[in-house]
CSV table of C-alpha atoms and ligand atoms in Angstrom, one decimal:
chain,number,residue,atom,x,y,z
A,1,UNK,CA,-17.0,-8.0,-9.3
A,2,UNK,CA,-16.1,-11.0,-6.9
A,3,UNK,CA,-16.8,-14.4,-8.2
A,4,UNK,CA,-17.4,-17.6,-7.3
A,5,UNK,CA,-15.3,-19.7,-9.2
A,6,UNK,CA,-12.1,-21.5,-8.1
A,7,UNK,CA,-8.7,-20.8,-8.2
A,8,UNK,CA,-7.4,-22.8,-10.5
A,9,UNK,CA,-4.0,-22.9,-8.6
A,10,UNK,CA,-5.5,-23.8,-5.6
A,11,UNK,CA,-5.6,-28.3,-7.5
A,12,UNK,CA,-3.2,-30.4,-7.3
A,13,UNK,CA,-1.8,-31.5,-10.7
A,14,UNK,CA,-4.1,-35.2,-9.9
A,15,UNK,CA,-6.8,-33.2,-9.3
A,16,UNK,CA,-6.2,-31.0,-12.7
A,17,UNK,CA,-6.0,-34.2,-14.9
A,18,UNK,CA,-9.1,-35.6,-13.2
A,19,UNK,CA,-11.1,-32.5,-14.1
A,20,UNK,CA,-10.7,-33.0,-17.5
A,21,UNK,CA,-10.9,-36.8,-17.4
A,22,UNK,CA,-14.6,-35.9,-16.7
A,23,UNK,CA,-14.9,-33.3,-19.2
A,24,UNK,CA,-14.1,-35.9,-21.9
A,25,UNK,CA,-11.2,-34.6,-22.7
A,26,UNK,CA,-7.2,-36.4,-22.4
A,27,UNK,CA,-5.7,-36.8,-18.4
A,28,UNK,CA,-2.6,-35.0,-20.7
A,29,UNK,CA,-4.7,-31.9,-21.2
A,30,UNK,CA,-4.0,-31.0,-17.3
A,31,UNK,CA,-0.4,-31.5,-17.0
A,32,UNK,CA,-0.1,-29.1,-19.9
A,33,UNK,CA,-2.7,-26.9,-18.4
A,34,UNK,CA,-0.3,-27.5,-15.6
A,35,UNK,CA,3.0,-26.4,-16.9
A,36,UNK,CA,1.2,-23.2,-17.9
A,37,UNK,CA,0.3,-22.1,-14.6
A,38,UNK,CA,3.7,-23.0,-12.6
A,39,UNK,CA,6.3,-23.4,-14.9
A,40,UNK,CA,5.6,-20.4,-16.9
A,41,UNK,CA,3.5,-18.4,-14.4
A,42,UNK,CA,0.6,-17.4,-16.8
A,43,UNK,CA,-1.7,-14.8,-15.5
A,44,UNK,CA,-4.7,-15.4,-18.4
A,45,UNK,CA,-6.0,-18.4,-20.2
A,46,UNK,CA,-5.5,-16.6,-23.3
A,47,UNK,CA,-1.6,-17.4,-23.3
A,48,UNK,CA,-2.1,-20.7,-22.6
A,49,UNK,CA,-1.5,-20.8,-27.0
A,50,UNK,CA,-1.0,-24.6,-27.4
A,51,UNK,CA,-4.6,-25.2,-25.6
A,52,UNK,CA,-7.6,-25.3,-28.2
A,53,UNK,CA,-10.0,-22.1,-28.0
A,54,UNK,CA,-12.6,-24.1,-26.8
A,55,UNK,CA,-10.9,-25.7,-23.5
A,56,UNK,CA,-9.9,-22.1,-22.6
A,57,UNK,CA,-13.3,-21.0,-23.0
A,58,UNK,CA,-13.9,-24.4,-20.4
A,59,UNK,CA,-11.5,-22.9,-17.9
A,60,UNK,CA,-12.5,-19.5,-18.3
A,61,UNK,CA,-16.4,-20.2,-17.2
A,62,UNK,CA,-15.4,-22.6,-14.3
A,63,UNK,CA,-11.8,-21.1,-12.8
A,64,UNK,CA,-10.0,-17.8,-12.0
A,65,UNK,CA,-6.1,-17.4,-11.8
A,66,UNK,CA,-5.8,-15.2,-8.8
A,67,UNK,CA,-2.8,-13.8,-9.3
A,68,UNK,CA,-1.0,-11.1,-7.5
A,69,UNK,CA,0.0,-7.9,-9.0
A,70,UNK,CA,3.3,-5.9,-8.2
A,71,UNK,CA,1.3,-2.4,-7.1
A,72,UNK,CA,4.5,-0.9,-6.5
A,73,UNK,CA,7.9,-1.1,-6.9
A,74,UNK,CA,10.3,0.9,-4.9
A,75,UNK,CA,14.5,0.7,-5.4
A,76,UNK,CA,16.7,1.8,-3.1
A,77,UNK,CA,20.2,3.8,-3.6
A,78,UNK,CA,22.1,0.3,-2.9
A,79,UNK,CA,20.0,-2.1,-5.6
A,80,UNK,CA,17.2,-3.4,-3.0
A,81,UNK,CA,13.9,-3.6,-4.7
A,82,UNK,CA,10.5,-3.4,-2.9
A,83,UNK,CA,7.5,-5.0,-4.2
A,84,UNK,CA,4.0,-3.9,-2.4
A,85,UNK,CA,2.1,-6.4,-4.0
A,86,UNK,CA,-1.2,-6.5,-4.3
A,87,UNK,CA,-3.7,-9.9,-3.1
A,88,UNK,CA,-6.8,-11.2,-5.1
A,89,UNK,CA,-8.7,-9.7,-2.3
A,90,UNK,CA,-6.7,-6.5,-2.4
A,91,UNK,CA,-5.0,-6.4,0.9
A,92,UNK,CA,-1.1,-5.7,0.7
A,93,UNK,CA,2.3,-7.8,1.7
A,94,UNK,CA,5.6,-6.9,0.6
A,95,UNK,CA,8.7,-8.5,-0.2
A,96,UNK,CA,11.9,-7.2,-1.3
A,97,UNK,CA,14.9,-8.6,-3.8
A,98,UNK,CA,18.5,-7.9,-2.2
A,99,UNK,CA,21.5,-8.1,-4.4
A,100,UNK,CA,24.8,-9.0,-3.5
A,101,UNK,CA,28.4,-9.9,-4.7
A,102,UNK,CA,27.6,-13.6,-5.5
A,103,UNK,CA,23.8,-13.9,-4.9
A,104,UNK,CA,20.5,-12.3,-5.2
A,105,UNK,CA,18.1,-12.8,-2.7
A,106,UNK,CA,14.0,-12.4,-1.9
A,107,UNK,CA,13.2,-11.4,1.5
A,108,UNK,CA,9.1,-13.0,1.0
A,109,UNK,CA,6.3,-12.2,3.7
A,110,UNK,CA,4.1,-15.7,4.7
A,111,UNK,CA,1.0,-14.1,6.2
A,112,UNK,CA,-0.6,-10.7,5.8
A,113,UNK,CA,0.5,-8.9,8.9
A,114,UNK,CA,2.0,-11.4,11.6
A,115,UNK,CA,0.5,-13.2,14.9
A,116,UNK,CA,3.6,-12.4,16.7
A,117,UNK,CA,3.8,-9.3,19.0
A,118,UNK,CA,7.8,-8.6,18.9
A,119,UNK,CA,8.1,-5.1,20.2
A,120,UNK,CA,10.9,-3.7,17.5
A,121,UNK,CA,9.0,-4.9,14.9
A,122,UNK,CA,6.7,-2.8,12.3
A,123,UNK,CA,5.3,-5.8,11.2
A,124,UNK,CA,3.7,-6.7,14.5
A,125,UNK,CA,1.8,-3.5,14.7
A,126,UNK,CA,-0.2,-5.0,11.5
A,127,UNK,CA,-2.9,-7.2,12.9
A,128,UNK,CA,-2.7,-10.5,11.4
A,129,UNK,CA,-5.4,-10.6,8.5
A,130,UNK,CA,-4.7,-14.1,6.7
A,131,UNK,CA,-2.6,-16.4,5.8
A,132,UNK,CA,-0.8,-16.5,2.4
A,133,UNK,CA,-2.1,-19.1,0.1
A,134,UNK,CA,1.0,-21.4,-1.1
A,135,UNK,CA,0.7,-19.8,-4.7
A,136,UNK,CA,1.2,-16.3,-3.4
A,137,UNK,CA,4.0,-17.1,-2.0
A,138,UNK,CA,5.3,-18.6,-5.1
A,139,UNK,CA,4.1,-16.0,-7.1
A,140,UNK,CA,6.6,-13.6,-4.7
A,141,UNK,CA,9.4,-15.7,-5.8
A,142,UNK,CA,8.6,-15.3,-9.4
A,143,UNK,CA,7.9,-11.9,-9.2
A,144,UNK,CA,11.4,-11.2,-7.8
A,145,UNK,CA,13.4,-13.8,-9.9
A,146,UNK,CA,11.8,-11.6,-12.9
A,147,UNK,CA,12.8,-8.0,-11.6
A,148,UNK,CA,16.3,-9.9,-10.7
A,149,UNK,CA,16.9,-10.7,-14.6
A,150,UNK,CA,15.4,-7.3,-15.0
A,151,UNK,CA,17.2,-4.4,-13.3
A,152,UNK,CA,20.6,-6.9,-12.2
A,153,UNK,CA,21.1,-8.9,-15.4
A,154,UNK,CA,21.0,-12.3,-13.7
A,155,UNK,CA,18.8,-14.7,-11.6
A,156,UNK,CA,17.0,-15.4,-8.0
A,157,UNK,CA,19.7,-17.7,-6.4
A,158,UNK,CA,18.5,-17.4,-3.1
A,159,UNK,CA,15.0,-16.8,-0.9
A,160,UNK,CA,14.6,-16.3,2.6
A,161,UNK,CA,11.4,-16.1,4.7
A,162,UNK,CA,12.1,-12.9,6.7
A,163,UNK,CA,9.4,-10.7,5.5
A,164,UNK,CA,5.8,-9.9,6.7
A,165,UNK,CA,4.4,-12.8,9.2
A,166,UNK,CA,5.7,-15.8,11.6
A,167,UNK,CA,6.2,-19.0,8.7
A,168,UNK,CA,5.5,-21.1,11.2
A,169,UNK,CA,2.1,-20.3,11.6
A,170,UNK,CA,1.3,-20.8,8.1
A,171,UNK,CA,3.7,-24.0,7.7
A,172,UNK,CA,1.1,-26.0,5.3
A,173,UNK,CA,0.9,-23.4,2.9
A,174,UNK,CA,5.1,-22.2,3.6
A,175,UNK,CA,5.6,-26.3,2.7
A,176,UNK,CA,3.7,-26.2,-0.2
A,177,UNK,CA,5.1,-22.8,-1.7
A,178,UNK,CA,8.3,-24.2,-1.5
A,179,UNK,CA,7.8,-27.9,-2.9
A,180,UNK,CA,6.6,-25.5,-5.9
A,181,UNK,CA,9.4,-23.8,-5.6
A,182,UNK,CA,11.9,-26.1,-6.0
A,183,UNK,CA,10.1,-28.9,-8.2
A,184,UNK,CA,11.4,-29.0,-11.5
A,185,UNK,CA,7.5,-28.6,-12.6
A,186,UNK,CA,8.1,-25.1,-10.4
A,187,UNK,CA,11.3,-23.2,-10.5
A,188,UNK,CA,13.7,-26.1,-9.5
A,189,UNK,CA,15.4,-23.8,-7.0
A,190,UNK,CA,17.5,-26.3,-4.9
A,191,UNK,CA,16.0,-26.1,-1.2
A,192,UNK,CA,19.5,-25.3,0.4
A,193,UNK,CA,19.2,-22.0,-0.9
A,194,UNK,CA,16.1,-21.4,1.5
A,195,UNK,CA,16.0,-20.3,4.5
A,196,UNK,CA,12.6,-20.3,6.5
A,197,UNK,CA,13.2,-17.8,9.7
A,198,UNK,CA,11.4,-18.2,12.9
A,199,UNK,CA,10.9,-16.7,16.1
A,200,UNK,CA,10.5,-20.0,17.1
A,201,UNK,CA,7.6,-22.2,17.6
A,202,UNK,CA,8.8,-25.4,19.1
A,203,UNK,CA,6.0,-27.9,18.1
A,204,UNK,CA,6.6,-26.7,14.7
A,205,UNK,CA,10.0,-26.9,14.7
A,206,UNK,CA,9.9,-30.5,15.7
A,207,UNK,CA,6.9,-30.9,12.4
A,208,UNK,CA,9.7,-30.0,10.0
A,209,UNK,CA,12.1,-31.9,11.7
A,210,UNK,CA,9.3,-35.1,11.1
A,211,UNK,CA,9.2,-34.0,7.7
A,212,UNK,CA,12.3,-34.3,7.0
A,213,UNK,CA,12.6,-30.8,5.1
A,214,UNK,CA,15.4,-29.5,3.4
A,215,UNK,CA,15.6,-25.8,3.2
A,216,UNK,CA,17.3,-24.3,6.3
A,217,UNK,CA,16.5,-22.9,9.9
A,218,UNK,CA,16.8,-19.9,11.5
A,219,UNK,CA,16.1,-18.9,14.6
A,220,UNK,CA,14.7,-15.4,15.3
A,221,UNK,CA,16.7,-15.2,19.3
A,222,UNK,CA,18.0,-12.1,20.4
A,223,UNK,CA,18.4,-12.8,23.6
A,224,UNK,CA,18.8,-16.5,25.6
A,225,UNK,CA,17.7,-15.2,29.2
A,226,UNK,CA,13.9,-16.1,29.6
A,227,UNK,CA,13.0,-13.0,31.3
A,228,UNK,CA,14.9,-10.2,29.2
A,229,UNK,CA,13.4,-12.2,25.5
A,230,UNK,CA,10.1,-12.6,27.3
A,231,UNK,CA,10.2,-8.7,27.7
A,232,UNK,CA,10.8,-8.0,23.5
A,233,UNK,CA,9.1,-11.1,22.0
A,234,UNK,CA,5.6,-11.3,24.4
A,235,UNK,CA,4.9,-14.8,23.1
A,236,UNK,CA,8.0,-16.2,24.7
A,237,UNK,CA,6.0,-16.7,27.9
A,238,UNK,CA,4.0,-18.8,26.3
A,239,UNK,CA,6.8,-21.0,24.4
A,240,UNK,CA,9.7,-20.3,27.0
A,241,UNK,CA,13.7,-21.0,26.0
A,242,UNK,CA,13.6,-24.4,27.3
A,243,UNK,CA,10.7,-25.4,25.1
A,244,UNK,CA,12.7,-23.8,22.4
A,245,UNK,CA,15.7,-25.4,23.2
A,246,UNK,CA,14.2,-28.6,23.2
A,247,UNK,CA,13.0,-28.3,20.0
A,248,UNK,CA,16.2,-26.9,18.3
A,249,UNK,CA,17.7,-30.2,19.6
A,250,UNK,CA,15.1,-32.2,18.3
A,251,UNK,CA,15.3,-30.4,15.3
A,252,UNK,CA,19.5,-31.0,15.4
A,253,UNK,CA,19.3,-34.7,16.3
A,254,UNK,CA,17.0,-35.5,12.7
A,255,UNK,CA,18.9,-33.3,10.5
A,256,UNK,CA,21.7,-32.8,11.1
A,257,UNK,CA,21.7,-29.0,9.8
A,258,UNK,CA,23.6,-26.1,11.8
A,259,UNK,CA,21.6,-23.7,13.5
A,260,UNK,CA,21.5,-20.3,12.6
A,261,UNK,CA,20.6,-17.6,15.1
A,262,UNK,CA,19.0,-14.1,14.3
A,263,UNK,CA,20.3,-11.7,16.9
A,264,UNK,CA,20.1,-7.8,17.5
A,265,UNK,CA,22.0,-6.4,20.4
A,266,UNK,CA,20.2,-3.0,21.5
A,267,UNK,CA,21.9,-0.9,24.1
A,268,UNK,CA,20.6,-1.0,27.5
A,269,UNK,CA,18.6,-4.2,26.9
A,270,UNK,CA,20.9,-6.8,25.8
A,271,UNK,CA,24.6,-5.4,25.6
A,272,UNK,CA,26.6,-7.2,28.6
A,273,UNK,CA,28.8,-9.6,29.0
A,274,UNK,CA,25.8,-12.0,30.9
A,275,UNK,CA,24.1,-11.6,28.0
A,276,UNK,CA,26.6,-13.4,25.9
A,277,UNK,CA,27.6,-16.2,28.1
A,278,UNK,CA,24.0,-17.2,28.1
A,279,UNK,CA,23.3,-16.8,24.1
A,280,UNK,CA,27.2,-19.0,24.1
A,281,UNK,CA,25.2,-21.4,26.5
A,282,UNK,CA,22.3,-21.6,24.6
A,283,UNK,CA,24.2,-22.7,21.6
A,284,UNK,CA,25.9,-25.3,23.1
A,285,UNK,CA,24.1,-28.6,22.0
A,286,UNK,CA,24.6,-28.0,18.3
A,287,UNK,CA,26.6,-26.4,15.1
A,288,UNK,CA,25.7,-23.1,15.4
A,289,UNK,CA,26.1,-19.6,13.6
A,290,UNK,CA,24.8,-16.1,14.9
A,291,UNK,CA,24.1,-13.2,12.5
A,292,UNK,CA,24.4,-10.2,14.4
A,293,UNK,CA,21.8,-8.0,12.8
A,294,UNK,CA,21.8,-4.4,12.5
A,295,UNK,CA,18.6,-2.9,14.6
A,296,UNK,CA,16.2,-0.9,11.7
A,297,UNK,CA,14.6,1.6,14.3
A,298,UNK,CA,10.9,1.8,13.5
A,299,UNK,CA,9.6,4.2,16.1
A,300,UNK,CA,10.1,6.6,18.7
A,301,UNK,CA,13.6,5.6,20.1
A,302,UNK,CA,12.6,3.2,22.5
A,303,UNK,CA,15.0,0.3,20.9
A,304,UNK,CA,18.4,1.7,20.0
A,305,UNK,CA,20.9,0.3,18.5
A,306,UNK,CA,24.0,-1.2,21.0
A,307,UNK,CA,27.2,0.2,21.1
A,308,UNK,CA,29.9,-0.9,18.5
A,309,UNK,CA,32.0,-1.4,21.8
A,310,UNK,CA,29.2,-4.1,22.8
A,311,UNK,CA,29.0,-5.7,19.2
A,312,UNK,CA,32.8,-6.2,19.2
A,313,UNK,CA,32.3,-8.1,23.0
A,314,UNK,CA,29.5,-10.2,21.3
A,315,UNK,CA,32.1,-11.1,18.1
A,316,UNK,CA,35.3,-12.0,20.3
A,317,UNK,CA,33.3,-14.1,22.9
A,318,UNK,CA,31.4,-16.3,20.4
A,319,UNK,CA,34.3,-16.4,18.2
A,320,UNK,CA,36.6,-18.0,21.3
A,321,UNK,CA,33.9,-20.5,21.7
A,322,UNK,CA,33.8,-21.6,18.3
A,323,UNK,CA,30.6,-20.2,17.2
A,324,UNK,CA,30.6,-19.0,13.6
A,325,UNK,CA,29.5,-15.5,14.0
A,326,UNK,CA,28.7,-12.8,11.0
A,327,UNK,CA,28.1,-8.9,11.5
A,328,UNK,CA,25.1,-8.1,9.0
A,329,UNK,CA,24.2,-4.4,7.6
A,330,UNK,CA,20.6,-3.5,6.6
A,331,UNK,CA,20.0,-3.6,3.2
A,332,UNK,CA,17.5,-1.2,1.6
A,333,UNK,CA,16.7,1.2,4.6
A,334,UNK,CA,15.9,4.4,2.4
A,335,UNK,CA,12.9,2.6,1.2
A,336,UNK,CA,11.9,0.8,4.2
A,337,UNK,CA,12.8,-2.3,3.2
A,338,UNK,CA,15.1,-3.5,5.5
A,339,UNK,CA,14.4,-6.4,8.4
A,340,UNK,CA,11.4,-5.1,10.9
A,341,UNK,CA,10.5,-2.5,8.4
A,342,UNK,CA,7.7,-4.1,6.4
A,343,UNK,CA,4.9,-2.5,7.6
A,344,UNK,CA,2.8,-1.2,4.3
A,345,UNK,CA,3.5,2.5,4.5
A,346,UNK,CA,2.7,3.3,1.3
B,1,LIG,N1,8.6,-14.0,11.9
B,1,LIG,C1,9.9,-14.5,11.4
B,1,LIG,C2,10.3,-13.8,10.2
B,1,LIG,C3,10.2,-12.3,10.0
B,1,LIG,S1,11.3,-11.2,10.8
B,1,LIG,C4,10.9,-14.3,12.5
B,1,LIG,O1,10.6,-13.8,13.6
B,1,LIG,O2,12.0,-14.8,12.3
B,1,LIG,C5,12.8,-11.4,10.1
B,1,LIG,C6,14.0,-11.0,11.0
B,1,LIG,O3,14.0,-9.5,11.3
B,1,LIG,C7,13.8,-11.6,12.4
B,1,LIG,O4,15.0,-12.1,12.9
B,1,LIG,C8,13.4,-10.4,13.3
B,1,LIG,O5,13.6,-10.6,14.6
B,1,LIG,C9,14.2,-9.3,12.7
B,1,LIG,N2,13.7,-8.0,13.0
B,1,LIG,C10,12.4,-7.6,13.3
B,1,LIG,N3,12.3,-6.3,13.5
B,1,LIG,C11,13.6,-5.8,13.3
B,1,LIG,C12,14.2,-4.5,13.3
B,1,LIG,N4,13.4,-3.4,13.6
B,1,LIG,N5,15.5,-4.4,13.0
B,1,LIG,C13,16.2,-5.4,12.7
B,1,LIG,N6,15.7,-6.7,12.7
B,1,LIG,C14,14.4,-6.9,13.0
């Protein structure tokens, strides 16, 4: 049955203390009302066992918690987990936990489906329903820190925004999630442990440079010639390199934070040595680091994977121009799970 009453996640903590300021009752009653909800994630009034019977009643005829609900869980041969979880309004995202040596990751989605019409992606065959509300995106987070201490004996340490949908175009909500995140009143995660990846929106980028955030950038690229990104990521006509660029600088110039760049080199597309010198070019004006990523095919074939031969060319030539570079393997490919992949095939 849908209902009209209000998420109760959806007030500030202000706005929760005023509530029951009118109601009679003690300002107090709504940061402990508070805690409930964020600091200890409670799906149901009925938990909340240091509020009377009566107040909970209150809550109960005036607010919902919509929370999300992990539909299900998938684990792959190497320790990935993959959550389809389920919205208030039942559509699906998904988000994955990836472990490691020394950290544990979630891989969290920001919209339902994505804007963005990147042609090796899965994700971008989804239309874009909505965005994510700033609580499920927490509730992602929590989700995953809980299956972390769960199956791997140890906690969330990091969380990256590389799942379903473009960040960027759902930055309010992405902002608010993560001053959830890492409040005390939240999950005090520090936000250097965050990464929020973009294919790279330059009047946004330039926002969260104004803003002052933070959690880190990366930069969705895989390729610095105009014509040849313009070709795989559509919407680069419409926010060219040089806007980009601009940006990025921007970005550099306020924060001071090295860029990191998102690349996948796919044979016949982007393998030559051109190719390189302009990603080196590109690069130029600040700090950077390049994760080479390991292309997930999705479809018929019509992205493949570059030669090892190519890879190594891309390693030696950043590496003799002093940009960090890293080699990255898919995690979690068995179940889907892996970058590009997130597509809700169950
Ligand atoms: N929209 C954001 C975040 C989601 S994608 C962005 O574009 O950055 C997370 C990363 O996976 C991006 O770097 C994206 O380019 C990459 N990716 C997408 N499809 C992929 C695929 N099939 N194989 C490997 N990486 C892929």
């Amino acid at each position: 049955m849908k209902t009209k009453k209000k998420d109760i996640r959806a007030l500030t903590k202000e706005q929760l203390r005023d509530f029951f300021v009118k109601q009679g009752d003690k300002a107090f009653r709504g940061n402990q009302v508070y805690e409930w909800l964020w600091n200890k994630s409670t799906h149901s009034f009925d938990d909340m066992t240091n509020i009377s019977l009566e107040t909970r009643e209150l809550l109960q005829n005036n607010f919902v918690i919509n929370h999300i609900k992990v539909d299900q869980l998938q684990r792959s041969s190497d320790g990935t987990i993959k959550n389809a979880v389920r919205l208030h309004d039942d559509l699906i995202v998904e988000s994955v936990l990836i472990p490691a040596k020394n950290r544990t990751t979630a891989c969290v989605s920001s919209q339902v489906g994505c804007s963005l019409d990147c042609r090796f992606c899965a994700t971008a065959r989804l239309k874009r329903m909505r965005n994510l509300n700033p609580d499920e995106i927490y509730d992602q987070v929590v989700a995953i820190d809980r299956e972390s201490r769960l199956y791997h004996d140890r906690p969330l340490t990091n969380i990256v925004f590389m799942g379903m949908g473009e960040p960027l175009m759902n930055y309010n909500n992405v902002r608010k999630a993560i001053d959830k995140i890492t409040s005390p009143e939240g999950l005090g995660m520090s936000p250097k442990r965050i990464v929020v990846s973009t294919s790279g929106v330059p009047k946004m980028i330039k926002k969260m440079a104004d803003d002052e955030v933070k959690f880190k950038l990366a930069v969705s690229l895989h390729s610095a010639i105009d014509e040849i990104r313009t070709s795989i990521m559509p919407f680069n006509a419409t926010f060219p390199l040089s806007d980009l660029r601009e940006a990025l600088e921007y970005w550099y110039a306020k924060t001071k934070n090295r860029i990191t760049y998102e690349y996948v080199v796919w044979d016949g597309i982007n393998d030559t040595k051109k190719d390189v010198e302009a990603l080196i070019e590109f690069c130029k004006f600040a700090p950077s680091k390049v994760n080479l990523i390991e292309y997930n095919p999705i479809d018929d074939g019509e992205f493949q994977q570059a030669s090892n031969k190519a890879i190594e060319m891309y390693v030696s030539m950043l590496e003799s121009n002093n940009i960090t570079v890293t080699v990255r393997r898919s995690r979690g490919k068995d179940i889907d799970a892996a970058c590009g992949q997130l597509a809700n095939k169950s």
